[in-house]
Short mmCIF file of C-alpha atoms in Angstrom, two decimals:
data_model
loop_
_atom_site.label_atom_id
_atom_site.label_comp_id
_atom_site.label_asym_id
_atom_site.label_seq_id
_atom_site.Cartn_x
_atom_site.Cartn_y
_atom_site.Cartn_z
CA UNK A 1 158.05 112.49 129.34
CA UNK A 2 158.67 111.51 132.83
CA UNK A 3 160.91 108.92 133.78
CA UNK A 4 162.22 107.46 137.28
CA UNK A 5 166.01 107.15 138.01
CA UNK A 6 168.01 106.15 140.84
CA UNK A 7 169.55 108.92 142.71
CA UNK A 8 171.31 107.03 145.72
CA UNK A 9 171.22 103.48 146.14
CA UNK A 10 170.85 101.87 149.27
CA UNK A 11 168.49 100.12 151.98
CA UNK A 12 166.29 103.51 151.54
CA UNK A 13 166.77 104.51 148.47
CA UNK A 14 166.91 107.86 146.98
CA UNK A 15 164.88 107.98 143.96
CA UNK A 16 163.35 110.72 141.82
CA UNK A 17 161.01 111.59 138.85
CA UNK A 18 162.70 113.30 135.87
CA UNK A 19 161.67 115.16 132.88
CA UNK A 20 163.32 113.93 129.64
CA UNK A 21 162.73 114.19 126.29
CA UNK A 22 160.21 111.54 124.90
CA UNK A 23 162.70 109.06 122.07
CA UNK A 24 162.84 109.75 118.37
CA UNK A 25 162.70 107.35 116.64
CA UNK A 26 164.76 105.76 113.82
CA UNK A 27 164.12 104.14 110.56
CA UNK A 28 163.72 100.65 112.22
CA UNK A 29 162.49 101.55 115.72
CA UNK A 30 159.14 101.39 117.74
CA UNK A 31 158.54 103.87 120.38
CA UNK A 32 155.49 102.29 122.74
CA UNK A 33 153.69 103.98 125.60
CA UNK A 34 154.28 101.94 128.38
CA UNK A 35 151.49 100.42 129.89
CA UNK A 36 153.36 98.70 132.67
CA UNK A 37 156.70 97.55 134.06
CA UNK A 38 157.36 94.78 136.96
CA UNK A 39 159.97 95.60 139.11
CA UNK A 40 162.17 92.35 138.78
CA UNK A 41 164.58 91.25 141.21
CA UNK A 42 167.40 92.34 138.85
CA UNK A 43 165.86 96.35 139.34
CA UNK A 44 165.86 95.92 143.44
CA UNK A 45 169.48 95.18 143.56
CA UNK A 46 170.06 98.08 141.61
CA UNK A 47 168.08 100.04 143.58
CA UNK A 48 169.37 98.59 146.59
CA UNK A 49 172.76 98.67 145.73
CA UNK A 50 173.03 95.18 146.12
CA UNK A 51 174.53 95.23 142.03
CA UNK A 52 176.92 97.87 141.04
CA UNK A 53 179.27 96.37 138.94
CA UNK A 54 178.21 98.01 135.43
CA UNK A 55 175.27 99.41 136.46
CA UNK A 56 174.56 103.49 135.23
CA UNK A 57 172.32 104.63 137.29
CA UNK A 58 171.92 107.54 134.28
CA UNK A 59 169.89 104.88 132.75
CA UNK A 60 166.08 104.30 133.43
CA UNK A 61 165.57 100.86 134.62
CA UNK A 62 162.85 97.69 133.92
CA UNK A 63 162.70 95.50 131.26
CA UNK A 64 159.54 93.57 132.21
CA UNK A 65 157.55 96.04 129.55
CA UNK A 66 154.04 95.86 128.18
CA UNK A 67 152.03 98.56 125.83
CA UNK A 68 151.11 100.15 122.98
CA UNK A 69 153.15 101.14 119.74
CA UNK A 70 152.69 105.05 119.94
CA UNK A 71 154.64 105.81 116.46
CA UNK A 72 157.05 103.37 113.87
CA UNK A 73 159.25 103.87 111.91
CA UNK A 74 159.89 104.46 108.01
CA UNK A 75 161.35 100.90 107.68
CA UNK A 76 158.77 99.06 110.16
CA UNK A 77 156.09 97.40 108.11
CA UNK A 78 154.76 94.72 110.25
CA UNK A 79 153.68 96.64 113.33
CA UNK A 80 151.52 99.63 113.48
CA UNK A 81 150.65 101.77 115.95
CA UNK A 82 147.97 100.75 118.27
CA UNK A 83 149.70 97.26 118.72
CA UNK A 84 149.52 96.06 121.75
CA UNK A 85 153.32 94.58 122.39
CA UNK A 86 155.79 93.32 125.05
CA UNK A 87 159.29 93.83 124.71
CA UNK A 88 162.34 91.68 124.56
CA UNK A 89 165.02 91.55 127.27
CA UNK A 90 167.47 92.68 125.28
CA UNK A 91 168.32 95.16 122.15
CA UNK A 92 170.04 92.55 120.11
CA UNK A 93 171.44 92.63 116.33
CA UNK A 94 169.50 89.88 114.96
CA UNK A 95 172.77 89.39 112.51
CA UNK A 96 175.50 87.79 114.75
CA UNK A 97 175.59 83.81 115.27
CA UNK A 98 173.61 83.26 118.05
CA UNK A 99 170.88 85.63 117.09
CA UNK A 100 170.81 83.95 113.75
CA UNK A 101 170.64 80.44 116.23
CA UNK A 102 167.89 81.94 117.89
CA UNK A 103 169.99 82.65 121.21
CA UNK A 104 168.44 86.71 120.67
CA UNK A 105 169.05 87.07 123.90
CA UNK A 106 172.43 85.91 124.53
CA UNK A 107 173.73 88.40 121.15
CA UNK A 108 177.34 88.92 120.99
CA UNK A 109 176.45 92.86 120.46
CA UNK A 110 173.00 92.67 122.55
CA UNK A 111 172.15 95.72 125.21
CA UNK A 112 169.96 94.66 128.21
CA UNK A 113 166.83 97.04 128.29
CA UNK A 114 166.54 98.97 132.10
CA UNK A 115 170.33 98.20 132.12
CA UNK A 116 172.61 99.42 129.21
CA UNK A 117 169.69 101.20 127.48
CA UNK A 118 166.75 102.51 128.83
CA UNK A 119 163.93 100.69 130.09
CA UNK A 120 160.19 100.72 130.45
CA UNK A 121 159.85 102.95 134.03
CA UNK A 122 158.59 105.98 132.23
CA UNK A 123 156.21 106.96 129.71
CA UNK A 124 157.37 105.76 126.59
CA UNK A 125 160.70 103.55 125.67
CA UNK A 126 162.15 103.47 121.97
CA UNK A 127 163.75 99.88 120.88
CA UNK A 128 164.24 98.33 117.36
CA UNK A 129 161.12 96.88 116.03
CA UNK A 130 162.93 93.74 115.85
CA UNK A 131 163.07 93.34 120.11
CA UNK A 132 159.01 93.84 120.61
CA UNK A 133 156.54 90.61 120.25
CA UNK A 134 152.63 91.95 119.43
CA UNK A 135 150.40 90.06 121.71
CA UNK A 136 146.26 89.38 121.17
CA UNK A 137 144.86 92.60 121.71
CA UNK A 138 142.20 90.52 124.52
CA UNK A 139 145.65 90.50 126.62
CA UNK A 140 144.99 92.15 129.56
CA UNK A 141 148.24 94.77 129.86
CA UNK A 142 149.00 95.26 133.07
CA UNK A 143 149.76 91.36 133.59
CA UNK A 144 151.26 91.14 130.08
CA UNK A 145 154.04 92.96 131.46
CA UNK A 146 155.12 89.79 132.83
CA UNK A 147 155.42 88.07 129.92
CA UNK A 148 158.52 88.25 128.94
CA UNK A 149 159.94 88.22 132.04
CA UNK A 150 159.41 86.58 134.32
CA UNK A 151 157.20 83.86 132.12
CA UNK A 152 159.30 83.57 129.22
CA UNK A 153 161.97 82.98 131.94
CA UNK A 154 160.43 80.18 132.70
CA UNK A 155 159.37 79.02 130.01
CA UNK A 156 162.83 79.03 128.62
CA UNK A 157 164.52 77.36 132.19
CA UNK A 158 161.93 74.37 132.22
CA UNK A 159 161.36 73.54 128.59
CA UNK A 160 164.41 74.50 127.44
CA UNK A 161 167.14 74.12 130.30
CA UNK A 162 165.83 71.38 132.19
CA UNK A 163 164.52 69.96 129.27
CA UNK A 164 160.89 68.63 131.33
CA UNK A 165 159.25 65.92 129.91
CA UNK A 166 155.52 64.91 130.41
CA UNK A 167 154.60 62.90 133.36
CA UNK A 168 157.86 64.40 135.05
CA UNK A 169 157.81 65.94 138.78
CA UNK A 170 158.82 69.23 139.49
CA UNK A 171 159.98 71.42 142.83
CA UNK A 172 159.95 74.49 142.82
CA UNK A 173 161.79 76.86 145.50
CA UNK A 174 160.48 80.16 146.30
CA UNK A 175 157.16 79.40 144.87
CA UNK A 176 155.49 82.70 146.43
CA UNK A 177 157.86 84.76 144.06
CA UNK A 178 157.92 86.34 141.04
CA UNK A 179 159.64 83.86 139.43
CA UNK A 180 158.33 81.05 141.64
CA UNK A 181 154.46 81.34 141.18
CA UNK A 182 155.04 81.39 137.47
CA UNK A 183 157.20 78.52 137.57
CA UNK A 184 154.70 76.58 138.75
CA UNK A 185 152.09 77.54 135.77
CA UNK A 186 154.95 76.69 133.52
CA UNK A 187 155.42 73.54 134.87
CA UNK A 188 152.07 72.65 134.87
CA UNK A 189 151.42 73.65 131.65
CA UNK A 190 153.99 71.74 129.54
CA UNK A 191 152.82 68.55 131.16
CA UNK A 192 154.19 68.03 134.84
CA UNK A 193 152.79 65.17 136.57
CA UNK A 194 152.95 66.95 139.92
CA UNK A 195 154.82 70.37 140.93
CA UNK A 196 155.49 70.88 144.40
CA UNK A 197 155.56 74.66 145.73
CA UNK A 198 158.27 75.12 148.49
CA UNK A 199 157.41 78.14 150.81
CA UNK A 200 158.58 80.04 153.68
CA UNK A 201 156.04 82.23 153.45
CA UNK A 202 152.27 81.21 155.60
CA UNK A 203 150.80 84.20 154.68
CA UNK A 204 150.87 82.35 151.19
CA UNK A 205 149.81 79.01 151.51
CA UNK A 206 145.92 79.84 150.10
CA UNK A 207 147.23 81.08 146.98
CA UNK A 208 150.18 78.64 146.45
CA UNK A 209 146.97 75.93 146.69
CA UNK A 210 145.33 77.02 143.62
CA UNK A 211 148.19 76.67 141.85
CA UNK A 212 149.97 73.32 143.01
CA UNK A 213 147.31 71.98 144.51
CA UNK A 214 148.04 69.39 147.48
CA UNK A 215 151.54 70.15 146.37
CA UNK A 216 152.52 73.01 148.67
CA UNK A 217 155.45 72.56 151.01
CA UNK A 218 155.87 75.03 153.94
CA UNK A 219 159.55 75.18 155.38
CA UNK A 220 159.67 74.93 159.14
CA UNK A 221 160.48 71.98 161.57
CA UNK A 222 160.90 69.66 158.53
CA UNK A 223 163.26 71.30 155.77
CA UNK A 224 161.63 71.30 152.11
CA UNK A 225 163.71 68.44 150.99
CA UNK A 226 162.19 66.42 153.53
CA UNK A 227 158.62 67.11 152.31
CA UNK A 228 159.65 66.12 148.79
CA UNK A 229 160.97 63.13 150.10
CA UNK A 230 158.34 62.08 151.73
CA UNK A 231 155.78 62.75 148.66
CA UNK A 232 158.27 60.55 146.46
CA UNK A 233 158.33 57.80 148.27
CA UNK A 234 161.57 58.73 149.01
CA UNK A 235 162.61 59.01 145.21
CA UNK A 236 163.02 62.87 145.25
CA UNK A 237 161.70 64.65 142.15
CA UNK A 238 162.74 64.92 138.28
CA UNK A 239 163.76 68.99 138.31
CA UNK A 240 163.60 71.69 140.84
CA UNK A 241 163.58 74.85 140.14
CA UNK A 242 165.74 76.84 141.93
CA UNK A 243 164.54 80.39 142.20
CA UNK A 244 166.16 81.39 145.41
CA UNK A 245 169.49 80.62 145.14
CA UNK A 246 172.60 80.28 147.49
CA UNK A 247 169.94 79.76 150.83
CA UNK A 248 168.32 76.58 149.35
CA UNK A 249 170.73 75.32 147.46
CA UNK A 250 171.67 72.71 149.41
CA UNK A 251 168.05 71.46 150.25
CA UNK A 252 167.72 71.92 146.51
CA UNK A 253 169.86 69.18 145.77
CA UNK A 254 168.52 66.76 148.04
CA UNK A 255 165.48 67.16 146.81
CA UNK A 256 166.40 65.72 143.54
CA UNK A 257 165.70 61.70 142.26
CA UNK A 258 168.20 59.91 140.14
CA UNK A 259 168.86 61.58 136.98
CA UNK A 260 167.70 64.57 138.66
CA UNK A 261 167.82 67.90 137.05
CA UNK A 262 168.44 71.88 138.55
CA UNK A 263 168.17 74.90 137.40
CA UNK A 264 169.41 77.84 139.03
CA UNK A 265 166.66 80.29 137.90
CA UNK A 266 167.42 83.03 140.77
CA UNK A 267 169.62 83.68 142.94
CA UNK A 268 167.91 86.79 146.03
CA UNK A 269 170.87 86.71 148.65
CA UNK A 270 173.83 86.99 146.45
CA UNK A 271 175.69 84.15 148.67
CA UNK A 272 177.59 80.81 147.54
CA UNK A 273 176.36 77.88 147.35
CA UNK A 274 178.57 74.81 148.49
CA UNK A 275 178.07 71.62 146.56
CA UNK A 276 179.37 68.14 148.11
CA UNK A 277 180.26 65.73 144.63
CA UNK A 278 178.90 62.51 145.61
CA UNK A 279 175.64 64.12 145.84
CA UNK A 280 175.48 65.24 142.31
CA UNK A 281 177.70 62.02 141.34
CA UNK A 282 175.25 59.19 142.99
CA UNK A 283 172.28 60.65 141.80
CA UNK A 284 173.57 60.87 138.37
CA UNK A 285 172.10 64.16 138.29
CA UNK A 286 173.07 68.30 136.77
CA UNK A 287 172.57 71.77 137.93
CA UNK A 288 172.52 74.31 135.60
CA UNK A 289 171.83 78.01 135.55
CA UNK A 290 169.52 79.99 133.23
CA UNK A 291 168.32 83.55 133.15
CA UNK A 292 166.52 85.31 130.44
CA UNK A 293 164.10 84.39 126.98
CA UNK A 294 164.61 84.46 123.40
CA UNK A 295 161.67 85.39 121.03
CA UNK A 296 160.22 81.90 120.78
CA UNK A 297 160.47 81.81 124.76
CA UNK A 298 158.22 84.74 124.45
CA UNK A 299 155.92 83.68 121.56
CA UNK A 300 155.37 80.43 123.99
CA UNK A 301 154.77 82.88 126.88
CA UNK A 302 152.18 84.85 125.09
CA UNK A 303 150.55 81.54 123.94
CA UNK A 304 150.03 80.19 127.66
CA UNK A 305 148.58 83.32 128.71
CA UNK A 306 146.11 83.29 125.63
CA UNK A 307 145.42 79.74 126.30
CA UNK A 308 144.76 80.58 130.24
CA UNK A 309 147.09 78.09 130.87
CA UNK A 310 149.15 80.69 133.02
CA UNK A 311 148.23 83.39 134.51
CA UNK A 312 150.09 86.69 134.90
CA UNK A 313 150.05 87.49 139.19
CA UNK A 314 150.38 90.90 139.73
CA UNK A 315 150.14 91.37 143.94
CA UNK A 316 149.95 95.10 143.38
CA UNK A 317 150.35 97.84 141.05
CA UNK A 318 152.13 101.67 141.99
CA UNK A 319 152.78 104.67 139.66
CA UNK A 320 155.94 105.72 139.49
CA UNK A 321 155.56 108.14 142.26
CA UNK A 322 155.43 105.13 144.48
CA UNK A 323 158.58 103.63 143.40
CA UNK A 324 160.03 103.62 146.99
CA UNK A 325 157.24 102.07 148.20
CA UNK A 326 156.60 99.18 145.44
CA UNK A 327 160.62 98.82 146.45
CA UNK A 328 160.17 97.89 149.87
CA UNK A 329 157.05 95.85 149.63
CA UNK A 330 159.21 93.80 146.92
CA UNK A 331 162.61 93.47 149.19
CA UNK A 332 160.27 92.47 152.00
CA UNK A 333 158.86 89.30 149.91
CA UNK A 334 155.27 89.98 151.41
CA UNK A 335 154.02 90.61 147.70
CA UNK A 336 152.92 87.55 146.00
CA UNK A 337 153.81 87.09 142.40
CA UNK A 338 155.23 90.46 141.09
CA UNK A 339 154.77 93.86 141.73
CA UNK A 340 154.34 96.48 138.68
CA UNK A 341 154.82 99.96 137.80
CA UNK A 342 152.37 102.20 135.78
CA UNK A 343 153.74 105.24 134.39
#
């Protein structure tokens, strides 16, 4: 099969196409044909070389997988092949305590996909049967790729994390991103009263609309925090959603009401953020950071996008070939939503 793999990483990237042999596959494994693969921000900074520490860059990267089940297993008796699936974001036991807590993703022995085991930009990718999630076979693949990751994401860091409840406001930072313009579906869908969409971006202002509709703040001469304000009444919002990270961070926080809740969903600089106490103390409020899904974070995903309450934005779609190219248009942040992979 053919694969891509990082030669040299860097600003311009070296990359190449490989021949490798296709997986076996064990007793309790899956081997799907990948249909697609979104190139997450977690695969540019590898590519980039903006993350080294522990990174191989002998192993095929993305985990934001969708497909078909090309061949199972002698011990696999509840998939089949022809199901369409998406894959976890990580190859975990399913024995250890926080698997068995339903914390799959955070397993004490768990190996991310596209990071310590191979991921989903080539043909085919093996994993234990346990790690894939069969979705409705009306799913349309190429957004179901996004599933996982970066809806499950999400869905995990709002209903989970920040703990929304109906009627609640939301902000969400980087709203023309991957993460961002799913954050807002997410929001919307478990029962936000209003989400605000904060933007640097003019060039997407039409398409933040349909999503947050006369909710979209556009950074400029007024910072974002100021637009929030002045859409509260001056009472800030419930949660932001922090998808950018160490550049907003600040604005982030002012942006919150009283008993205010963050999440750090994303962090594209790789900066620090500085905090000053009183604003966390007199608001009463907490930041915390989330990354990844579990399989009910997933089940919930796949549920949305059944329902139509989210849908999957893919900006634009490249075979692997393209690689460099899909890389650049993602580092640039002209793409709206994600960009994806077809092998």
């Amino acid at each position: 099969m053919k694969a891509l793999f990082v030669k040299q990483p860097g600003s311009t990237p070296e990359l190449e196409i490989r021949e490798v042999e296709t997986p076996s596959v064990g007793a309790g494994d899956v081997l799907i044909e990948v249909a697609a693969a979104g190139l997450c921000g977690h695969d540019t900074a590898i590519i980039t070389g903006v993350l080294r520490r522990g990174v191989d860059l002998d192993v095929i990267l993305g985990h934001e997988i969708s497909g078909r089940i090309a061949e199972v297993g002698d011990e696999v008796s509840d998939l089949a092949s022809g199901d369409m699936v998406v894959a976890s974001l990580t190859a975990f036991c399913g024995q250890c305590d926080r698997c068995r807590a339903g914390l799959d993703y955070r397993c004490r022995y768990g190996r991310g996909v596209g990071h310590a085991i191979h991921g989903g930009f080539a043909e085919y990718i093996r994993l234990p049967a346990r790690c894939v999630t069969r979705i409705p076979a009306e799913t349309a693949l190429v957004g179901a790729a996004l599933i996982a990751c970066p809806i499950g994401v999400c869905a995990r860091g709002i209903r989970s994390v920040a703990r929304l409840s109906a009627n609640e406001s939301v902000l969400v930072t980087g709203a023309g991103g991957g993460l961002g313009i799913h954050a807002i579906q997410v929001a919307l869908a478990l029962g936000a009263r209003q989400v605000f969409a904060a933007t640097s971006s003019p060039e997407k202002l039409d398409t933040l609309e349909r999503f947050a509709p006369g909710g979209v703040l556009l950074g400029g001469e007024l910072d974002f925090s100021e637009l929030a304000l002045a859409f509260t009444d001056d009472m800030g919002v419930d949660v932001v959603i922090d998808t950018v990270g160490s550049d907003v961070f600040d604005s982030a926080v002012r942006s919150m009401a009283q008993y205010g809740r963050m999440v750090a969903l994303g962090e594209v600089s790789g900066g620090r953020a500085r905090l000053r106490l009183t604003d966390l103390m007199f608001r009463d409020a907490s930041i915390r950071g989330s990354t990844g899904a579990n399989l009910p974070d997933i089940a919930a995903a796949v549920d949305m996008v059944a329902r139509g309450d989210v849908q999957p934005v893919v900006d634009k779609t490249f075979p692997l070939e393209e690689a460099a190219e899909a890389v650049q248009l993602a580092i640039s942040r002209q793409a709206t939503g994600r960009i994806a992979l077809i092998p």
